[in-house]
Amino acid sequence: MTEIFQKYFSPGNLMLAWERIIRSSKKDKDYFGIKIYSTNLEKNISRLSNIIINGQFKPHRPFKYYEPKASKTHRTKSILSVDDALIYQAIANVVASTNYKILSQNDSFVFGSVLHSEVEKGIELLNSPDAEFHFFKYYLPLYNKFIDSINLEIGNTNVRYKLETDITGFFDSIPHSKLLLILHQFGVEQVILDLLQNCLNIYSGTRDSVTPGVGIPQGPAASFFFANLFLYELDYQISQKGYTYYRYMDDIRIYDESEEKIIEALVYIDKYLKGKALSLNIKKTSIEEIGNDRDAEKLSLLAGYNDIDFDENSNRSKLLYLAEQDSVLDIQIGKDYYPVITGEELIEFCKKEIADVESILKSKFQESDTSSFDKKAITNDEDFKKEIIHIAYRWRNANSILMTVDKPVLNPKLIPVWIACIEIFFWKANHFCWNLNQYENNQLIKDKLLELIPKFMNFEWVRYQILSNMAFTQKFNSSELKDFFRKAKEETSPFVRLGYYTILLKHLNSKHQLFSSLRQAIKDDKEPYIRTQLFSILSSFDVEKKIDEFKIWFSL
């Protein structure tokens, strides 16, 4: 057993897991634990390796919160402790590198959470001076490839029918026994399967109860890998039957000339999933004939972009890489190439982006103050509802870049639009809060956000997003802070309490009596994650306290 555990959990394998979890684009991470680990990384990695190899590791129950969906139902998100995240990722690493050639065979029609080509190298990556540690390829080109594939089929006049479907409660419904059997078929040893089963049972369920035997935690990158692995055989079998099949995680699309073939494919998928204790989402399952106006049925690409910093002649330069292939200068990110713009061209591009967004919004809304703003302009336009989140992203990202290289373009008339979007698209509230953050301290924004909080009493994630974002941008007087303290003491959701505590810690003077009351309230809080997360937040504040004193506060 020791030899097998050494294969998965040697210091080198755990270090590779570390490199992957800190780079994961998933935001559900134990940031406090990561900070603690990084202060003495090799020692902490060695300690964990010894614990697991000696059979002394016990998984910890993760912090869980409820994130809303557009349907007003919730998904349970999990934040694993760093020890657990490392063990979980280390298992995924070994399975992925060992089976990379087999798993990558489906990359031409499976686009969600696709393994990075460097994964095949396994632990050898640690010896590479230019190693690319990301577990998955960058999602944006893959998502656009998914959309391109769909649009190509829609544009083919020989194709008449389409099937769209997805899986009900995919992550929450995966049975451990079926997953472990699949992992065994991919060569995972029994002692590792026993360990993983124990971990998954502890990680399962909601904040209120565990669900032994079913469900993998939503949040960690390793879960996305195991979910893809769970559907590997379906991908292979359905592709071998000659169907034109594309999948992005649990979003499945099939196209064919014959309705009979489409039905045949649906029946096959339905039977396969039922055999794995899963089921299709009936409300999201449809077989339709493609209309005559095929261009109208095509989906929009994400014209996404992001910003990069790089060293050139020892000077930090701001770059923008684009999804569109329209720039003369390219850089390499991992194994993918993206066109890049910088300097004056970058400033001009960002200002054009903002102008385009404002033009689109003006075509939908009257230029009016908040009192006369009509939200029906959004809710009655289904196409615009699909577009607004991406529009908000374009505006925010362009202004974020301008903040570092020029002056942002912050039209105050867009404030009521972003506020309305929080209410309408509550499951994406964080995106619109980030847009409002660009305006920094603003009385109108603060008043409107405070008015929104009571409207989302059933959605803790939305209230947390509003509170935590206000903590870093808005100013509060002593009466408001006292009110927040009382609300925090009465609040049953640990996630919302965290939001209130964040505001209080950010704005209270350490010499104020309420600060002492707050310190005791945090020490008494029954949720350990709150204490550790607040300590992580405090370490970034400019407060007149020493770190050692904070540790005493939180019983660390």
Coordinates of C-alpha atoms in Angstrom, one line a residue:
M1 CA 0.0 0.0 0.0
T2 CA 2.9 2.4 0.8
E3 CA 4.2 2.1 -2.7
I4 CA 0.9 2.9 -4.2
F5 CA 0.4 5.9 -1.9
Q6 CA 3.9 7.1 -2.8
K7 CA 2.9 7.0 -6.5
Y8 CA 0.0 9.4 -5.8
F9 CA 1.1 11.4 -2.8
S10 CA 4.8 11.8 -2.9
P11 CA 6.0 15.4 -2.2
G12 CA 6.6 15.8 -5.9
N13 CA 3.0 14.7 -6.8
L14 CA 1.5 16.9 -4.1
M15 CA 3.6 19.8 -5.3
L16 CA 2.2 19.3 -8.8
A17 CA -1.3 19.3 -7.3
W18 CA -0.4 22.6 -5.5
E19 CA 0.7 24.2 -8.8
R20 CA -2.7 23.2 -10.3
I21 CA -5.0 24.3 -7.5
I22 CA -3.4 27.7 -7.2
R23 CA -3.8 28.2 -10.9
S24 CA -7.3 26.9 -11.1
S25 CA -9.8 29.4 -12.6
K26 CA -12.4 28.1 -10.2
K27 CA -12.9 30.7 -7.4
D28 CA -14.0 28.2 -4.8
K29 CA -10.7 27.9 -3.0
D30 CA -9.4 28.1 0.6
Y31 CA -7.4 31.3 0.1
F32 CA -6.4 31.5 3.8
G33 CA -5.1 28.0 3.7
I34 CA -3.2 28.7 0.5
K35 CA -1.5 31.7 2.2
I36 CA -0.6 29.6 5.2
Y37 CA 0.8 26.8 3.0
S38 CA 2.8 29.2 0.9
T39 CA 4.7 30.6 3.9
N40 CA 6.6 27.3 4.2
L41 CA 5.4 25.3 1.2
E42 CA 7.9 22.5 1.0
K43 CA 7.6 21.7 4.7
N44 CA 3.8 21.7 4.5
I45 CA 3.8 19.5 1.4
S46 CA 6.2 17.1 3.1
R47 CA 4.0 17.0 6.2
L48 CA 0.9 16.2 4.2
S49 CA 2.8 13.5 2.2
N50 CA 3.9 11.8 5.4
I51 CA 0.4 11.9 6.9
I52 CA -1.3 10.3 3.8
I53 CA 1.4 7.7 3.2
N54 CA 1.4 6.6 6.8
G55 CA -2.4 6.2 6.6
Q56 CA -3.2 9.0 9.0
F57 CA -5.1 11.4 6.7
K58 CA -8.7 12.0 7.4
P59 CA -10.8 14.2 5.0
H60 CA -12.4 17.3 6.4
R61 CA -16.0 18.4 5.8
P62 CA -15.8 21.4 3.3
F63 CA -17.4 24.7 3.7
K64 CA -20.6 24.7 1.6
Y65 CA -22.8 27.5 0.3
Y66 CA -25.8 27.7 -2.0
E67 CA -25.4 29.4 -5.4
P68 CA -28.6 30.3 -7.2
K69 CA -29.6 29.2 -10.7
A70 CA -31.8 31.1 -13.2
S71 CA -34.6 28.7 -12.3
K72 CA -34.5 30.1 -8.7
T73 CA -33.3 26.7 -7.5
H74 CA -29.8 26.3 -6.0
R75 CA -26.6 24.4 -6.6
T76 CA -24.4 23.5 -3.6
K77 CA -20.8 24.7 -4.0
S78 CA -17.9 23.3 -1.9
I79 CA -14.7 24.8 -0.7
L80 CA -12.2 22.1 0.3
S81 CA -9.4 22.7 2.8
V82 CA -6.0 22.9 1.2
D83 CA -5.1 19.4 2.5
D84 CA -8.2 17.9 1.0
A85 CA -7.9 19.9 -2.3
L86 CA -4.3 18.7 -2.7
I87 CA -5.2 15.0 -2.1
Y88 CA -8.2 15.3 -4.4
Q89 CA -6.2 17.0 -7.2
A90 CA -3.3 14.6 -6.8
I91 CA -5.5 11.6 -7.6
A92 CA -6.9 13.4 -10.6
N93 CA -3.4 14.3 -11.8
V94 CA -2.2 10.6 -11.8
V95 CA -5.3 9.4 -13.5
A96 CA -5.2 12.2 -16.1
S97 CA -1.5 11.8 -17.0
T98 CA -1.6 8.0 -17.1
N99 CA -4.6 8.0 -19.4
Y100 CA -4.0 11.2 -21.3
K101 CA -3.7 9.6 -24.8
I102 CA -7.0 7.7 -24.4
L103 CA -8.9 10.7 -23.0
S104 CA -7.7 13.2 -25.6
Q105 CA -9.2 11.1 -28.4
N106 CA -12.5 12.8 -27.8
D107 CA -11.2 16.3 -27.9
S108 CA -12.6 17.0 -31.4
F109 CA -16.2 16.9 -30.0
V110 CA -15.9 17.3 -26.2
F111 CA -15.1 20.9 -25.4
G112 CA -15.7 21.5 -21.7
S113 CA -12.8 21.1 -19.2
V114 CA -10.4 19.7 -21.8
L115 CA -7.0 18.5 -20.3
H116 CA -4.0 20.7 -21.2
S117 CA -1.5 18.8 -23.3
E118 CA 1.2 19.3 -20.7
V119 CA -0.8 17.1 -18.3
E120 CA 0.6 14.0 -20.1
K121 CA 4.1 14.8 -18.7
G122 CA 2.9 14.2 -15.1
I123 CA 5.5 15.0 -12.4
E124 CA 8.2 15.6 -15.0
L125 CA 6.7 19.1 -15.4
L126 CA 8.3 20.1 -12.1
N127 CA 11.7 19.8 -13.8
S128 CA 10.8 22.0 -16.7
P129 CA 11.9 25.6 -16.6
D130 CA 9.0 26.8 -18.8
A131 CA 6.3 24.4 -17.4
E132 CA 2.7 25.0 -18.1
F133 CA 0.9 23.8 -14.9
H134 CA -2.7 24.5 -15.9
F135 CA -4.8 21.3 -15.6
F136 CA -7.3 22.4 -18.4
K137 CA -6.9 24.3 -21.6
Y138 CA -8.2 27.9 -21.5
Y139 CA -12.0 27.7 -21.8
L140 CA -12.7 30.6 -24.2
P141 CA -11.3 29.1 -27.4
L142 CA -12.9 25.8 -26.5
Y143 CA -16.3 27.3 -25.9
N144 CA -16.1 29.1 -29.2
K145 CA -15.0 25.9 -30.9
F146 CA -18.2 24.3 -29.4
I147 CA -20.3 27.2 -30.8
D148 CA -18.5 27.1 -34.2
S149 CA -19.2 23.3 -34.5
I150 CA -22.9 23.9 -33.7
N151 CA -23.1 26.8 -36.2
L152 CA -21.4 24.7 -38.9
E153 CA -24.1 22.1 -38.5
I154 CA -26.9 24.6 -38.6
G155 CA -25.4 26.1 -41.7
N156 CA -25.5 22.7 -43.5
T157 CA -28.8 22.6 -45.4
N158 CA -28.7 18.8 -45.4
V159 CA -29.1 18.8 -41.6
R160 CA -32.7 19.2 -40.7
Y161 CA -33.1 18.3 -37.0
K162 CA -31.3 19.1 -33.8
L163 CA -31.4 17.6 -30.3
E164 CA -30.5 19.7 -27.3
T165 CA -30.4 18.2 -23.8
D166 CA -28.5 18.2 -20.5
I167 CA -28.2 16.1 -17.4
T168 CA -30.3 16.8 -14.3
G169 CA -28.2 17.8 -11.2
F170 CA -25.1 16.3 -12.9
F171 CA -22.4 16.7 -10.2
D172 CA -24.9 16.1 -7.3
S173 CA -26.2 12.9 -8.9
I174 CA -23.1 11.0 -9.8
P175 CA -23.1 7.8 -7.8
H176 CA -19.8 7.0 -6.1
S177 CA -20.0 3.3 -6.9
K178 CA -20.3 4.0 -10.7
L179 CA -17.5 6.5 -10.6
L180 CA -15.2 4.2 -8.7
L181 CA -15.9 1.4 -11.1
I182 CA -15.0 3.7 -14.0
L183 CA -11.8 4.8 -12.3
H184 CA -10.9 1.1 -11.7
Q185 CA -11.3 0.5 -15.4
F186 CA -8.8 3.4 -15.9
G187 CA -6.3 1.6 -13.7
V188 CA -6.8 3.2 -10.3
E189 CA -5.8 0.9 -7.5
Q190 CA -8.3 -0.3 -4.9
V191 CA -6.6 1.4 -1.9
I192 CA -6.9 4.7 -3.8
L193 CA -10.5 4.0 -4.6
D194 CA -11.2 3.3 -0.9
L195 CA -9.6 6.6 0.1
L196 CA -11.5 8.5 -2.6
Q197 CA -14.8 6.9 -1.6
N198 CA -14.2 8.0 2.0
C199 CA -13.3 11.5 0.8
L200 CA -16.4 11.8 -1.5
N201 CA -18.7 10.7 1.4
I202 CA -17.3 13.5 3.6
Y203 CA -17.5 16.0 0.8
S204 CA -21.1 15.0 -0.3
G205 CA -24.4 16.7 0.2
T206 CA -25.4 20.2 1.3
R207 CA -24.4 22.4 4.2
D208 CA -27.2 20.8 6.2
S209 CA -26.6 17.1 5.5
V210 CA -24.4 14.6 3.8
T211 CA -25.6 12.2 1.0
P212 CA -23.3 9.2 1.4
G213 CA -22.7 7.4 -1.8
V214 CA -23.8 10.1 -4.2
G215 CA -22.5 13.4 -5.5
I216 CA -19.1 15.0 -6.1
P217 CA -18.2 18.5 -4.8
Q218 CA -18.9 21.4 -7.2
G219 CA -16.0 23.8 -7.2
P220 CA -12.7 21.9 -7.4
A221 CA -11.1 21.4 -10.9
A222 CA -10.7 17.7 -10.1
S223 CA -14.5 17.3 -10.0
F224 CA -14.8 18.6 -13.5
F225 CA -12.2 16.0 -14.6
F226 CA -14.1 13.2 -12.9
A227 CA -17.4 14.4 -14.3
N228 CA -15.9 14.3 -17.9
L229 CA -14.4 10.8 -17.1
F230 CA -17.9 9.7 -16.1
L231 CA -19.2 10.5 -19.5
Y232 CA -16.2 9.2 -21.5
E233 CA -17.8 6.0 -22.5
L234 CA -21.0 7.8 -23.6
D235 CA -18.9 10.1 -25.8
Y236 CA -17.1 7.2 -27.4
Q237 CA -20.1 5.1 -28.0
I238 CA -22.3 7.8 -29.4
S239 CA -19.6 9.0 -31.7
Q240 CA -19.0 5.5 -33.0
K241 CA -22.7 5.2 -34.0
G242 CA -22.2 8.0 -36.6
Y243 CA -24.1 10.7 -34.9
T244 CA -22.9 14.3 -35.2
Y245 CA -22.4 14.9 -31.5
Y246 CA -20.9 17.7 -29.4
R247 CA -20.7 18.1 -25.7
Y248 CA -19.7 21.0 -23.4
M249 CA -19.7 19.4 -19.8
D250 CA -23.4 18.2 -19.6
D251 CA -24.7 20.4 -22.5
I252 CA -25.2 17.8 -25.3
R253 CA -26.1 18.7 -28.9
I254 CA -26.8 16.3 -31.8
Y255 CA -27.6 17.1 -35.5
D256 CA -28.9 14.9 -38.3
E257 CA -30.8 14.8 -41.6
S258 CA -33.3 12.4 -40.1
E259 CA -35.7 13.0 -37.2
E260 CA -35.7 9.2 -36.7
K261 CA -31.9 9.2 -36.1
I262 CA -32.2 12.1 -33.7
I263 CA -34.9 10.1 -31.6
E264 CA -32.7 7.1 -31.8
A265 CA -29.8 9.0 -30.3
L266 CA -31.9 10.5 -27.6
V267 CA -33.2 7.1 -26.6
Y268 CA -29.6 5.7 -26.5
I269 CA -28.4 8.6 -24.3
D270 CA -31.4 8.3 -22.0
K271 CA -30.8 4.6 -21.5
Y272 CA -27.1 5.0 -21.0
L273 CA -27.5 7.7 -18.3
K274 CA -30.3 5.7 -16.5
G275 CA -27.8 2.8 -16.4
K276 CA -25.4 5.2 -14.6
A277 CA -28.2 6.4 -12.2
L278 CA -28.4 9.7 -14.0
S279 CA -31.3 11.3 -16.0
L280 CA -31.9 13.9 -18.6
N281 CA -33.4 17.2 -17.8
I282 CA -36.8 16.9 -19.4
K283 CA -37.4 20.7 -19.4
K284 CA -34.1 21.3 -21.3
T285 CA -34.6 18.4 -23.7
S286 CA -35.9 19.2 -27.2
I287 CA -36.0 17.8 -30.7
E288 CA -36.7 20.5 -33.3
E289 CA -36.6 21.0 -37.0
I290 CA -34.1 23.7 -38.0
G291 CA -35.9 26.7 -39.4
N292 CA -35.5 28.2 -42.9
D293 CA -33.6 31.2 -41.5
R294 CA -30.6 29.3 -40.5
D295 CA -28.5 32.4 -39.7
A296 CA -31.0 33.4 -37.1
E297 CA -30.6 30.0 -35.4
K298 CA -26.8 30.3 -35.1
L299 CA -25.3 31.1 -31.7
S300 CA -23.0 34.0 -30.9
L301 CA -19.3 33.5 -30.3
L302 CA -17.8 34.9 -27.2
A303 CA -15.6 37.8 -28.5
G304 CA -13.8 37.5 -25.2
Y305 CA -10.5 38.8 -24.2
N306 CA -8.3 39.1 -21.2
D307 CA -5.3 41.1 -20.1
I308 CA -1.8 39.8 -19.6
D309 CA 1.3 41.3 -18.0
F310 CA 4.7 40.5 -19.5
D311 CA 8.3 41.6 -19.2
E312 CA 9.9 43.2 -22.2
N313 CA 13.3 44.9 -21.8
S314 CA 12.6 44.9 -18.0
N315 CA 9.5 47.1 -18.5
R316 CA 6.0 45.9 -17.5
S317 CA 3.7 46.3 -20.4
K318 CA 0.0 45.8 -20.5
L319 CA -1.3 43.5 -23.2
L320 CA -4.7 42.4 -24.4
Y321 CA -5.2 39.1 -26.2
L322 CA -8.2 38.6 -28.3
A323 CA -10.3 35.7 -29.4
E324 CA -10.6 37.2 -32.9
Q325 CA -7.6 36.7 -35.3
D326 CA -7.2 40.3 -36.3
S327 CA -3.9 41.5 -34.9
V328 CA -0.5 41.2 -36.4
L329 CA 1.4 40.4 -33.2
D330 CA 1.0 37.0 -31.6
I331 CA 2.1 35.5 -28.3
Q332 CA 2.0 32.0 -27.0
I333 CA 0.0 31.0 -24.0
G334 CA 0.8 27.4 -23.2
K335 CA 0.3 25.7 -26.5
D336 CA -2.2 28.2 -27.9
Y337 CA -1.5 31.4 -29.8
Y338 CA -3.5 34.6 -29.4
P339 CA -3.2 37.9 -31.2
V340 CA -2.1 40.7 -28.9
I341 CA -2.4 44.5 -28.9
T342 CA -0.7 47.0 -26.6
G343 CA 0.0 50.7 -26.2
E344 CA -2.1 53.3 -28.0
E345 CA -3.8 50.6 -30.0
L346 CA -4.9 49.0 -26.7
I347 CA -6.3 52.3 -25.4
E348 CA -8.2 52.9 -28.6
F349 CA -9.6 49.3 -28.6
C350 CA -10.8 49.6 -25.0
K351 CA -12.5 53.0 -25.7
K352 CA -14.2 51.6 -28.8
E353 CA -15.4 48.6 -26.7
I354 CA -17.0 50.9 -24.1
A355 CA -18.6 53.1 -26.8
D356 CA -20.0 50.0 -28.5
V357 CA -21.5 48.7 -25.3
E358 CA -23.0 52.1 -24.5
S359 CA -24.5 52.2 -28.0
I360 CA -26.1 48.8 -27.6
L361 CA -27.5 49.8 -24.2
K362 CA -28.8 53.1 -25.5
S363 CA -30.7 51.3 -28.2
K364 CA -32.5 49.3 -25.4
F365 CA -33.0 51.9 -22.7
Q366 CA -33.9 55.6 -22.6
E367 CA -31.3 57.8 -21.1
S368 CA -33.1 58.4 -17.9
D369 CA -32.5 58.6 -14.2
T370 CA -33.1 55.7 -11.8
S371 CA -36.6 56.7 -10.9
S372 CA -37.9 56.3 -14.4
F373 CA -35.8 53.4 -15.6
D374 CA -37.9 50.6 -17.0
K375 CA -36.6 47.1 -16.4
K376 CA -39.1 45.7 -19.0
A377 CA -36.7 46.8 -21.6
I378 CA -34.5 43.9 -20.5
T379 CA -37.1 41.3 -19.4
N380 CA -39.1 41.4 -22.6
D381 CA -36.2 40.9 -24.9
E382 CA -35.0 37.3 -24.8
D383 CA -32.1 37.9 -27.2
F384 CA -30.9 40.8 -25.2
K385 CA -31.2 38.8 -22.0
K386 CA -28.7 36.3 -23.5
E387 CA -26.4 39.1 -24.5
I388 CA -26.3 41.4 -21.5
I389 CA -23.9 39.4 -19.3
H390 CA -21.3 39.4 -22.1
I391 CA -21.9 43.1 -22.8
A392 CA -21.3 43.8 -19.1
Y393 CA -18.1 41.8 -19.2
R394 CA -16.8 43.7 -22.2
W395 CA -17.5 47.0 -20.5
R396 CA -15.9 45.9 -17.2
N397 CA -12.8 44.4 -18.8
A398 CA -12.1 47.4 -21.0
N399 CA -12.4 49.8 -18.1
S400 CA -10.2 47.6 -15.9
I401 CA -7.5 47.9 -18.5
L402 CA -8.0 51.6 -18.9
M403 CA -7.5 52.0 -15.2
T404 CA -3.9 50.9 -15.5
V405 CA -3.0 52.5 -18.8
D406 CA -5.3 55.6 -19.2
K407 CA -8.5 56.9 -17.6
P408 CA -11.6 54.7 -17.3
V409 CA -14.8 55.8 -19.1
L410 CA -17.5 55.6 -16.4
N411 CA -20.9 56.9 -17.7
P412 CA -23.1 57.4 -14.5
K413 CA -26.2 56.8 -16.7
L414 CA -25.3 53.1 -16.8
I415 CA -25.5 52.7 -13.1
P416 CA -29.3 52.0 -13.0
V417 CA -28.7 49.4 -15.8
W418 CA -26.1 47.5 -13.8
I419 CA -28.3 47.7 -10.6
A420 CA -31.4 46.5 -12.5
C421 CA -29.3 43.6 -13.9
I422 CA -28.4 42.4 -10.4
E423 CA -32.1 42.0 -9.7
I424 CA -33.0 40.5 -13.0
F425 CA -30.0 38.3 -13.5
F426 CA -29.5 37.5 -9.7
W427 CA -27.6 34.3 -10.5
K428 CA -24.9 36.4 -12.1
A429 CA -25.0 39.2 -9.5
N430 CA -21.3 39.1 -9.0
H431 CA -20.6 40.3 -12.6
F432 CA -22.8 43.4 -12.2
C433 CA -21.5 44.1 -8.7
W434 CA -18.0 44.1 -10.3
N435 CA -19.2 46.7 -12.9
L436 CA -20.5 48.9 -10.1
N437 CA -17.2 48.6 -8.3
Q438 CA -15.6 50.5 -11.2
Y439 CA -17.4 53.7 -9.9
E440 CA -15.9 53.2 -6.4
N441 CA -17.6 55.1 -3.6
N442 CA -21.0 56.3 -4.8
Q443 CA -24.0 57.2 -2.7
L444 CA -26.6 56.2 -5.3
I445 CA -25.0 52.8 -5.7
K446 CA -24.8 52.2 -2.0
D447 CA -28.4 53.2 -1.4
K448 CA -29.7 51.0 -4.2
L449 CA -27.7 48.0 -3.2
L450 CA -28.9 48.2 0.4
E451 CA -32.4 48.3 -0.9
L452 CA -31.8 45.1 -2.9
I453 CA -30.5 43.0 0.0
P454 CA -34.0 42.3 1.7
K455 CA -35.3 41.2 -1.7
F456 CA -33.0 38.3 -1.7
M457 CA -33.6 36.7 1.7
N458 CA -33.8 33.3 0.0
F459 CA -30.6 33.7 -1.9
E460 CA -27.6 33.9 0.4
W461 CA -25.1 34.0 -2.4
V462 CA -26.7 37.2 -3.9
R463 CA -26.6 39.0 -0.5
Y464 CA -23.0 37.9 0.0
Q465 CA -22.0 39.3 -3.4
I466 CA -23.6 42.7 -2.7
L467 CA -22.1 43.0 0.8
S468 CA -18.6 41.8 0.0
N469 CA -18.4 44.1 -3.0
M470 CA -19.6 47.1 -1.1
A471 CA -17.0 46.4 1.6
F472 CA -14.2 47.4 -0.8
T473 CA -15.8 50.4 -2.5
Q474 CA -18.4 52.1 -0.4
K475 CA -18.1 54.2 2.8
F476 CA -20.3 53.7 5.9
N477 CA -21.1 55.8 8.9
S478 CA -21.1 54.6 12.5
S479 CA -24.9 54.1 12.6
E480 CA -24.8 51.9 9.5
L481 CA -21.9 49.9 10.9
K482 CA -23.9 49.3 14.2
D483 CA -26.8 48.1 12.1
F484 CA -24.7 45.7 10.2
F485 CA -23.3 44.3 13.4
R486 CA -26.8 43.6 14.7
K487 CA -27.8 42.0 11.4
A488 CA -24.7 39.8 11.4
K489 CA -25.6 38.6 14.9
E490 CA -29.1 37.7 13.8
E491 CA -28.1 36.2 10.4
T492 CA -28.4 32.4 10.1
S493 CA -26.4 32.1 6.8
P494 CA -22.7 31.9 7.5
F495 CA -22.0 33.2 4.0
V496 CA -24.0 36.4 4.6
R497 CA -22.4 36.8 8.1
L498 CA -19.1 36.7 6.3
G499 CA -20.3 39.6 4.1
Y500 CA -21.3 41.7 7.1
Y501 CA -18.1 40.9 9.0
T502 CA -16.1 41.9 5.9
I503 CA -17.7 45.3 5.8
L504 CA -17.2 45.8 9.6
L505 CA -13.6 44.8 9.6
K506 CA -12.8 47.0 6.6
H507 CA -14.5 50.1 8.1
L508 CA -14.3 50.0 11.8
N509 CA -11.6 51.8 13.7
S510 CA -9.7 49.3 15.8
K511 CA -10.0 51.6 18.8
H512 CA -13.8 51.7 18.6
Q513 CA -15.8 49.8 21.2
L514 CA -17.7 48.0 18.4
F515 CA -14.5 46.7 17.1
S516 CA -14.0 44.8 20.4
S517 CA -17.5 43.4 20.1
L518 CA -16.9 42.3 16.6
R519 CA -13.7 40.6 17.6
Q520 CA -15.6 38.5 20.2
A521 CA -18.5 37.8 17.8
I522 CA -16.0 36.4 15.2
K523 CA -14.3 34.3 17.9
D524 CA -17.6 32.9 19.0
D525 CA -18.9 32.1 15.4
K526 CA -19.5 28.4 15.0
E527 CA -18.4 28.3 11.4
P528 CA -14.6 27.9 11.2
Y529 CA -14.5 29.0 7.5
I530 CA -15.6 32.4 8.6
R531 CA -12.7 32.9 11.0
T532 CA -10.1 31.7 8.5
Q533 CA -11.5 33.7 5.6
L534 CA -11.7 36.8 7.6
F535 CA -8.1 36.4 8.7
S536 CA -7.2 36.2 5.0
I537 CA -9.1 39.4 4.3
L538 CA -7.5 41.1 7.3
S539 CA -4.0 40.4 6.1
S540 CA -4.7 42.6 3.1
F541 CA -6.1 45.5 5.2
D542 CA -4.1 48.5 6.4
V543 CA -5.0 48.1 10.1
E544 CA -3.0 48.8 13.2
K545 CA -2.8 45.3 14.4
K546 CA -0.2 42.6 14.2
I547 CA -0.8 39.3 12.5
D548 CA 0.0 37.4 15.7
E549 CA -2.8 39.3 17.4
F550 CA -5.2 38.3 14.6
K551 CA -4.3 34.7 15.2
I552 CA -5.3 35.0 18.8
W553 CA -8.6 36.6 17.7
F554 CA -9.6 33.7 15.5
S555 CA -8.1 30.9 17.7
L556 CA -5.7 30.0 15.0

